[in-house]
Short mmCIF file of C-alpha atoms and ligand atoms in Angstrom, two decimals:
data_model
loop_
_atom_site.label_atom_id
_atom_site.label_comp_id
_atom_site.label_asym_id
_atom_site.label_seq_id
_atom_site.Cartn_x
_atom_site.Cartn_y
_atom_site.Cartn_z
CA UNK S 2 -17.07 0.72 12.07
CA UNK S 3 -16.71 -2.73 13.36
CA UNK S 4 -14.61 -5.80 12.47
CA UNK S 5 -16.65 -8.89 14.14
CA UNK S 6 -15.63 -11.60 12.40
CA UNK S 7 -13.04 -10.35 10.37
CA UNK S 8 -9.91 -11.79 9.59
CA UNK S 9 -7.05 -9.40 8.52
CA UNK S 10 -3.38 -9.69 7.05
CA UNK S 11 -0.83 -6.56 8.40
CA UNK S 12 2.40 -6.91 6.61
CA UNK S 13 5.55 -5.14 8.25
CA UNK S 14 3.30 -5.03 11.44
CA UNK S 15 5.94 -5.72 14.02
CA UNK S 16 6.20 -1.41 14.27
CA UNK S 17 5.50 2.01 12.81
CA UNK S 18 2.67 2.13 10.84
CA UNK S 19 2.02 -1.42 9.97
CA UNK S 20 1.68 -2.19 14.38
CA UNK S 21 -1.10 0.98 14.19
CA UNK S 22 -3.02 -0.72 11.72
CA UNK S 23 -3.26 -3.74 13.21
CA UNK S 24 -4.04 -2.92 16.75
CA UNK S 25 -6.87 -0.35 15.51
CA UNK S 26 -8.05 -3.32 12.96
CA UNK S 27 -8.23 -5.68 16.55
CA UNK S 28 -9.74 -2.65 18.53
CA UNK S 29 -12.68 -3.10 16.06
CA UNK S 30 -12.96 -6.85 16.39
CA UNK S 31 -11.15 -8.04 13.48
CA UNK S 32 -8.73 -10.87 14.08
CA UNK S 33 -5.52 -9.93 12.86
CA UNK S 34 -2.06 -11.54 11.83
CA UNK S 35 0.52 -9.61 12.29
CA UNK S 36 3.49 -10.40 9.76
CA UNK S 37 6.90 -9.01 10.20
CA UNK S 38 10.54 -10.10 9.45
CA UNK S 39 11.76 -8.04 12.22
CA UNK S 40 14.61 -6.71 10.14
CA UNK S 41 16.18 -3.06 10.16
CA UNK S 42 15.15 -0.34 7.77
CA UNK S 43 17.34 -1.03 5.06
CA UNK S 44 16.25 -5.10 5.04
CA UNK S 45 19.12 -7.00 6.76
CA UNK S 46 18.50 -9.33 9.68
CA UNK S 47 15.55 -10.27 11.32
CA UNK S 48 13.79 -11.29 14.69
CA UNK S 49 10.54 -12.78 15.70
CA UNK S 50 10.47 -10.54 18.83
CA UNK S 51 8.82 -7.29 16.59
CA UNK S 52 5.52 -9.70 15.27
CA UNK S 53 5.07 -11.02 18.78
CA UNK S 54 5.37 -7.69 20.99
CA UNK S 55 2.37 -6.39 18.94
CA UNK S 56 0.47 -9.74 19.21
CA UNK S 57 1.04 -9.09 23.13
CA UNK S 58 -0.33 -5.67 22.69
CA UNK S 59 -3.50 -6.72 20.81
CA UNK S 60 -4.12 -9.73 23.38
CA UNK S 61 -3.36 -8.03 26.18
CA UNK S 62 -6.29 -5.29 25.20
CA UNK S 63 -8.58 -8.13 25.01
CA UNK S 64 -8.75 -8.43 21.22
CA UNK S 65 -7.01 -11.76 18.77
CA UNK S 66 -3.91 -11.73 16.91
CA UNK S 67 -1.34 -14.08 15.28
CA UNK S 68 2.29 -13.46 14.61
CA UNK S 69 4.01 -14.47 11.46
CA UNK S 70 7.57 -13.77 10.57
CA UNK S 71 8.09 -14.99 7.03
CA UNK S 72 9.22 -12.51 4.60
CA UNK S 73 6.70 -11.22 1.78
CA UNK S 74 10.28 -11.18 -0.46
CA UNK S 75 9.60 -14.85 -1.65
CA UNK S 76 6.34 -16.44 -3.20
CA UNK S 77 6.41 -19.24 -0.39
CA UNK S 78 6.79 -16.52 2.12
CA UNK S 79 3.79 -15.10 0.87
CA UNK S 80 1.81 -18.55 0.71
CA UNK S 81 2.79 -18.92 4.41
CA UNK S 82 1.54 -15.17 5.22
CA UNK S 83 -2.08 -16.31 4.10
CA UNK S 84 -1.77 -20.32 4.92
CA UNK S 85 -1.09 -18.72 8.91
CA UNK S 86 -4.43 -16.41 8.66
CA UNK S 87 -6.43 -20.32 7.14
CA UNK S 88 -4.74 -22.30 9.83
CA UNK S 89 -5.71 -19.91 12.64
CA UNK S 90 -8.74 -17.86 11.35
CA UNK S 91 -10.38 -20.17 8.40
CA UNK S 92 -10.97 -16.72 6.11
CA UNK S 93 -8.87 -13.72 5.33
CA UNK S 94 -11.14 -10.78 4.39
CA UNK S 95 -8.24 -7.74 4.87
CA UNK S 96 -4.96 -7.31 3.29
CA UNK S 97 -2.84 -4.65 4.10
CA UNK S 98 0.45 -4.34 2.00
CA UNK S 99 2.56 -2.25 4.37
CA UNK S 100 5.52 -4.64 5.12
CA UNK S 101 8.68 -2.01 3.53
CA UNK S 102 12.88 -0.82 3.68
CA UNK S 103 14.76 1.57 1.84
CA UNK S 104 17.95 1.85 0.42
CA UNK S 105 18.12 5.59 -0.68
CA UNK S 106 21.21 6.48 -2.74
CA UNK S 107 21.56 8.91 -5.70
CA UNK S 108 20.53 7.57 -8.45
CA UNK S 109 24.38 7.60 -9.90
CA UNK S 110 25.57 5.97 -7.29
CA UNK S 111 22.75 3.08 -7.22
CA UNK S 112 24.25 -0.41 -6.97
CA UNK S 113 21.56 -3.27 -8.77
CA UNK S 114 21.60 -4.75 -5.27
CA UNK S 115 19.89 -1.72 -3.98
CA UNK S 116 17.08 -1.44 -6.56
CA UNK S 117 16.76 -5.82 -6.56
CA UNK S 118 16.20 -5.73 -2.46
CA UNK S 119 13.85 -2.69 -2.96
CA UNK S 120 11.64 -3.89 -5.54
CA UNK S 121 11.77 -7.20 -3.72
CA UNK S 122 10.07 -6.07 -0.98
CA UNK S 123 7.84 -3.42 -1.48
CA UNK S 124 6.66 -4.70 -5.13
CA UNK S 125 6.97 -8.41 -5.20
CA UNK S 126 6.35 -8.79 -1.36
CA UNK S 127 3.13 -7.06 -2.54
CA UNK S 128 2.51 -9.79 -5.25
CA UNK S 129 3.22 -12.21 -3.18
CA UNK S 130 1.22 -11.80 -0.47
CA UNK S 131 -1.75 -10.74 -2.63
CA UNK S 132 -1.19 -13.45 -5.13
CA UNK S 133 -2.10 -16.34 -2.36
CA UNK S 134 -5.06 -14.29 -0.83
CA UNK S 135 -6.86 -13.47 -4.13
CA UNK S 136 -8.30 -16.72 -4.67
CA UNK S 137 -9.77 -16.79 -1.40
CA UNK S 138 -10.72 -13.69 -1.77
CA UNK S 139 -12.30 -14.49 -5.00
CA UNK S 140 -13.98 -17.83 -3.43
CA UNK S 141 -15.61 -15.53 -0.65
CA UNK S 142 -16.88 -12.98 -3.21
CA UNK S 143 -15.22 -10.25 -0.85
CA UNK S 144 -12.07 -8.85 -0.28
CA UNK S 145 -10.37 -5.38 0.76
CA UNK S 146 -6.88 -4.39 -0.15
CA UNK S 147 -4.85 -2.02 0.79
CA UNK S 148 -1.23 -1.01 -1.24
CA UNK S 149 1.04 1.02 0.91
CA UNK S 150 2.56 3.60 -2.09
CA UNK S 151 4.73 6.89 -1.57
CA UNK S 152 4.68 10.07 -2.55
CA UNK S 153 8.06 9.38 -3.22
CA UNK S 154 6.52 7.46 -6.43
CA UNK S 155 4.03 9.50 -7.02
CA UNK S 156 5.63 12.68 -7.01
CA UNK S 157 9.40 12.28 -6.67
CA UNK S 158 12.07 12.35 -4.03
CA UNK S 159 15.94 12.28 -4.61
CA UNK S 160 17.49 9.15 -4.17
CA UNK S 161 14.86 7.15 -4.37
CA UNK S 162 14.43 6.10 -7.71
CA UNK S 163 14.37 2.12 -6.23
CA UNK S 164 11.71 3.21 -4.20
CA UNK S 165 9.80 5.34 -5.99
CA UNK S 166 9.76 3.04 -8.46
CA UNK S 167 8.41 0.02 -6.53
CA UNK S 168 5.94 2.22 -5.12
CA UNK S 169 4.40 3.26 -8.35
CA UNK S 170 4.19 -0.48 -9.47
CA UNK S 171 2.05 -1.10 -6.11
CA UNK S 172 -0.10 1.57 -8.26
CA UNK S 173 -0.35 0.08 -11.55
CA UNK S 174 -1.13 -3.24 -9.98
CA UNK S 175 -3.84 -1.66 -7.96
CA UNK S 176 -5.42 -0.27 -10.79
CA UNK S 177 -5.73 -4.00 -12.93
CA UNK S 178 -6.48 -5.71 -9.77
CA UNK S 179 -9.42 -3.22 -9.16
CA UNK S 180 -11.03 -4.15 -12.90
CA UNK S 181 -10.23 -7.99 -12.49
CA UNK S 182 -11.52 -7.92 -8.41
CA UNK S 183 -14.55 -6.10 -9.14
CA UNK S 184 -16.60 -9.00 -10.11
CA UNK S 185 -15.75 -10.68 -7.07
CA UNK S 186 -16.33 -7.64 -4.59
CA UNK S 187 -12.61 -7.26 -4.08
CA UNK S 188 -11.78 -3.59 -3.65
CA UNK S 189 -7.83 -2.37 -3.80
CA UNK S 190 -7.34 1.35 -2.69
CA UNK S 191 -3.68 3.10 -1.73
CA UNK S 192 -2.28 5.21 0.38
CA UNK S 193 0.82 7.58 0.17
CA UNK S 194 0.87 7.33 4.03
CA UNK S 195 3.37 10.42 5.85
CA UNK S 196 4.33 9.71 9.30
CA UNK S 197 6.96 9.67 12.04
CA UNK S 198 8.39 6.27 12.51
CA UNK S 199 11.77 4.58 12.45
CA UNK S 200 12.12 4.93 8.72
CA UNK S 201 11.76 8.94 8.65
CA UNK S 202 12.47 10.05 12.00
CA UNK S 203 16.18 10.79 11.41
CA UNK S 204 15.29 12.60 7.91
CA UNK S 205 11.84 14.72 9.52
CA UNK S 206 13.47 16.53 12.26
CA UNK S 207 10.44 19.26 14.17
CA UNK S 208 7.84 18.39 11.54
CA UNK S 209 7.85 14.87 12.58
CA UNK S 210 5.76 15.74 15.99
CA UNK S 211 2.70 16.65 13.78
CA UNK S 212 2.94 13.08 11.95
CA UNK S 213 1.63 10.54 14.30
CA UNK S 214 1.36 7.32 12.14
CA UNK S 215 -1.74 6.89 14.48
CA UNK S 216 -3.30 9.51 12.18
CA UNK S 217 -2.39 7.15 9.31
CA UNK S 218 -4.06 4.38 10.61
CA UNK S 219 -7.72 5.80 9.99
CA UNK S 220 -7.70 6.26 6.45
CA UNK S 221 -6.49 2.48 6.19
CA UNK S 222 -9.56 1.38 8.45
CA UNK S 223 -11.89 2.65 6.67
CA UNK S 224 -10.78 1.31 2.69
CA UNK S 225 -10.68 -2.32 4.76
CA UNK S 226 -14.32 -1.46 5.89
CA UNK S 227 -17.19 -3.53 4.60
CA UNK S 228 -19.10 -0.08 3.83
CA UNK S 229 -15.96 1.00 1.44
CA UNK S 230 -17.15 1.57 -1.93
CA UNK S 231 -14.24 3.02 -3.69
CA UNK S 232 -11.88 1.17 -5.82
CA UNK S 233 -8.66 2.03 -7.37
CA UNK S 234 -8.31 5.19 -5.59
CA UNK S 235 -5.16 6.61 -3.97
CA UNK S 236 -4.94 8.78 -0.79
CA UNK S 237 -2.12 11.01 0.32
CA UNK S 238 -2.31 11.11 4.47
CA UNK S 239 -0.36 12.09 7.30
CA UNK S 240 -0.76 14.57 10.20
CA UNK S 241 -4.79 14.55 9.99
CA UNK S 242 -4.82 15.68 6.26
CA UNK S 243 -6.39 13.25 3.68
CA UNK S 244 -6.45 14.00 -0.30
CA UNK S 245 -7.61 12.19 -3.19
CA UNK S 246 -4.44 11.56 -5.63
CA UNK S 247 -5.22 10.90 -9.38
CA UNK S 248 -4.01 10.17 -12.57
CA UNK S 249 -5.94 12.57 -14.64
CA UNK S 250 -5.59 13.48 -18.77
CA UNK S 251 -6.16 16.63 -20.22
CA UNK S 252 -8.44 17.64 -23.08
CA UNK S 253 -5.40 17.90 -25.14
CA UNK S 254 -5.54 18.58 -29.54
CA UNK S 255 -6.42 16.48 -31.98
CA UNK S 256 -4.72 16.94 -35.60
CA UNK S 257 -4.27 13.68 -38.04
CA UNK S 258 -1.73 15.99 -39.89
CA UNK S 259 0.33 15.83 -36.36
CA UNK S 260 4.19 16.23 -36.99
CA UNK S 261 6.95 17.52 -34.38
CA UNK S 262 6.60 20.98 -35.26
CA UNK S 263 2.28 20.87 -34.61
CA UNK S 264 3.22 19.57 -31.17
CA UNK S 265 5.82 22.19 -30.22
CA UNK S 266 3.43 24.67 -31.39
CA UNK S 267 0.65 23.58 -29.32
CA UNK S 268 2.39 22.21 -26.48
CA UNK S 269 1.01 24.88 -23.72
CA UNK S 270 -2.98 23.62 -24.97
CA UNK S 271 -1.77 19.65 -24.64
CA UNK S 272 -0.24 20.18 -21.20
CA UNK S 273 -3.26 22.44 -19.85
CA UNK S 274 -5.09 20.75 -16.90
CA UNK S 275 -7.86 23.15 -16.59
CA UNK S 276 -9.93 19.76 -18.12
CA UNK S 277 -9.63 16.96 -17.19
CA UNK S 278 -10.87 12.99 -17.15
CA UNK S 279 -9.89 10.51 -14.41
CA UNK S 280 -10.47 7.24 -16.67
CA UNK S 281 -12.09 4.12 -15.12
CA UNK S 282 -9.76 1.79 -16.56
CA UNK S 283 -7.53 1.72 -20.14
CA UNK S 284 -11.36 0.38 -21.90
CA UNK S 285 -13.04 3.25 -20.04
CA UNK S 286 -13.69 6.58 -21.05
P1 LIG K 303 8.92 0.69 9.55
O1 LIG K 303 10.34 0.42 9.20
O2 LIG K 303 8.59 1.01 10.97
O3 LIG K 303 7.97 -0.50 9.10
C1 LIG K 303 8.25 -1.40 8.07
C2 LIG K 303 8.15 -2.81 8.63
O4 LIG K 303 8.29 -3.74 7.56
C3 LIG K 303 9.25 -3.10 9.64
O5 LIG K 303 8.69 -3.51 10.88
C4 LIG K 303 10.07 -4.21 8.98
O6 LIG K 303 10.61 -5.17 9.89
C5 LIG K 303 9.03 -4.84 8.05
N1 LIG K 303 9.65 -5.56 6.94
C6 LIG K 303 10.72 -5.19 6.18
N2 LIG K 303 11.00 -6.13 5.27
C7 LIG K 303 10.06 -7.12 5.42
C8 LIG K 303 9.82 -8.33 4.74
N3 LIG K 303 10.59 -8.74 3.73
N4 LIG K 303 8.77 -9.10 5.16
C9 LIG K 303 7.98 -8.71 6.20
N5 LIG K 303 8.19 -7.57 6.88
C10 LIG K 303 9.20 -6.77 6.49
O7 LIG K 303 8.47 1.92 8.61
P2 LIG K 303 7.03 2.57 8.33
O8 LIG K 303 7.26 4.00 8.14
O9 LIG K 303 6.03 2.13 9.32
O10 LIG K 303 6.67 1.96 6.89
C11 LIG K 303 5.49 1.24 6.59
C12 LIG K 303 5.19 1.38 5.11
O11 LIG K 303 4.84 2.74 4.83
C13 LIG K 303 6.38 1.06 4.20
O12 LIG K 303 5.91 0.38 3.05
C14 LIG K 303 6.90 2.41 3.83
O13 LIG K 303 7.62 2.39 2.62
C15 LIG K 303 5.62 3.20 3.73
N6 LIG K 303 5.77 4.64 3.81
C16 LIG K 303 6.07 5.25 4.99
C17 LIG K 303 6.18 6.63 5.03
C18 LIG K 303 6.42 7.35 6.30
O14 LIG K 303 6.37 8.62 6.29
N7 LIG K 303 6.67 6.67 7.41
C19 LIG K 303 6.05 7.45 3.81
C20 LIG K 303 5.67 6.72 2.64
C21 LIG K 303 5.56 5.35 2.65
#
């Protein structure tokens, strides 16, 4: 799968899994700009050398890359993300929305300064990057997204009700963007990525060694690809596994008469999952 004139956004590419996805993206030929603050895993201070070292990388294998350092925190930051890719590139075709922090604490001891920085990056960072690409996406009749969720969100994961939290919004937006892109050939997929870097090395211990976030990096080439013709799906990967994650609804009753006591009753039949519908949309079926 090749790249040639391609132009692609990396948030939080200055390391971990963001820096894989861009130097695979550059492998292929796309020309990339790699955004980072350069900050630590929990948000605070930042550094331009992160954005740069992996721009070295790229050119110094021969392929193109810009480094931006804005944060994806504030709606200009996000403006300047995508007005870096037009000023050097002239087109933006790839948007990956990796750029991330925690700040993990049980959920009774959760300050609103811990759940305002999370959702700020991870959820609005996501809005506002995507938010100043999407009409140039929409002008180009093409686009490719990519939303970097958790299955901290998607399944649950003490202390990280902040994160879990922003996560799942990347989800719900992915699933409107999907119905209002489609016209325009925009495609927005997810992953729940799982891999060793600075954020989970101290917390994965042995298992860690399996969970190359090179093995990541694969999944997120191929939902940026041209040939890509899902939408609105979600992936969990890490360690050279890849699943489909859905939202699915069950059969479930149907009783006009329903009160409190009919549900009770019938509780086992509404919660079975033997069938199923994943639903193309609330209008879908
Ligand atoms: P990482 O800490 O190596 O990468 C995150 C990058 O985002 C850092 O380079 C950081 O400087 C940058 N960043 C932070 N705030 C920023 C801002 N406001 N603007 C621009 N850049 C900013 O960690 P990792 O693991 O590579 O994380 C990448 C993404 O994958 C994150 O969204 C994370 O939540 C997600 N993720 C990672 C998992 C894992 O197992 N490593 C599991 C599930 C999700």
């Amino acid at each position: 799968m090749s790249f040639d004139n391609q132009v692609a956004i990396v948030t939080g590419a200055g390391g971990g899994l963001g820096s894989c996805h861009a130097l695979e993206l550059a492998r292929r030929g796309a020309r990339v700009v790699v955004n980072d603050l350069g900050s630590a895993v929990d948000g605070t201070g930042q550094s331009t050398s992160a954005a740069q070292s992996v721009v070295d990388e790229i050119t110094a294998a021969g392929g193109t890359a810009v480094a931006n350092c804005d944060s994806v925190a504030t709606p200009a930051g996000g403006a300047a993300i995508v007005q870096t890719a037009l000023d050097a590139f002239g087109r933006v075709d790839i948007l990956i929305n990796n750029a991330g922090i925690l700040r993990d604490a049980a959920f009774k001891n959760m300050t609103p300064e811990q759940v305002d920085a999370v959702l700020a990056v991870h959820l609005q960072g996501a809005f506002n990057v995507t938010r100043a690409v999407w009409p140039v996406m929409r002008e180009a009749n093409y686009g490719r997204i990519v939303q970097t969720a958790s299955g901290s969100g998607l399944f649950g994961n003490f202390g990280q009700a902040n994160y879990g939290a922003a996560k799942m919004g990347l989800i719900g937006m992915m699933h409107v963007l999907a119905i209002e892109g489609a016209r325009n050939n925009i495609a927005i997929n997810a992953i729940a990525p799982i891999a060793r870097t600075r954020m989970t090395e101290t917390i994965m211990g042995e298992a860690g060694k399996a969970l190359d976030p090179e093995l990541v990096t694969p999944v997120v080439v191929y939902l940026s690809h041209p040939s890509c013709d899902r939408t609105a799906h979600i992936y969990s990967v890490g360690g050279g596994k890849v699943s489909r994650v859905f939202i699915g609804q069950t059969k479930g009753i149907e009783n006009p008469e329903l009160t409190a006591e009919s549900v009770a009753a019938a509780i086992d039949e509404i919660d079975d999952t033997a069938t199923f519908t994943i639903r193309g949309g609330l209008a879908g079926a």
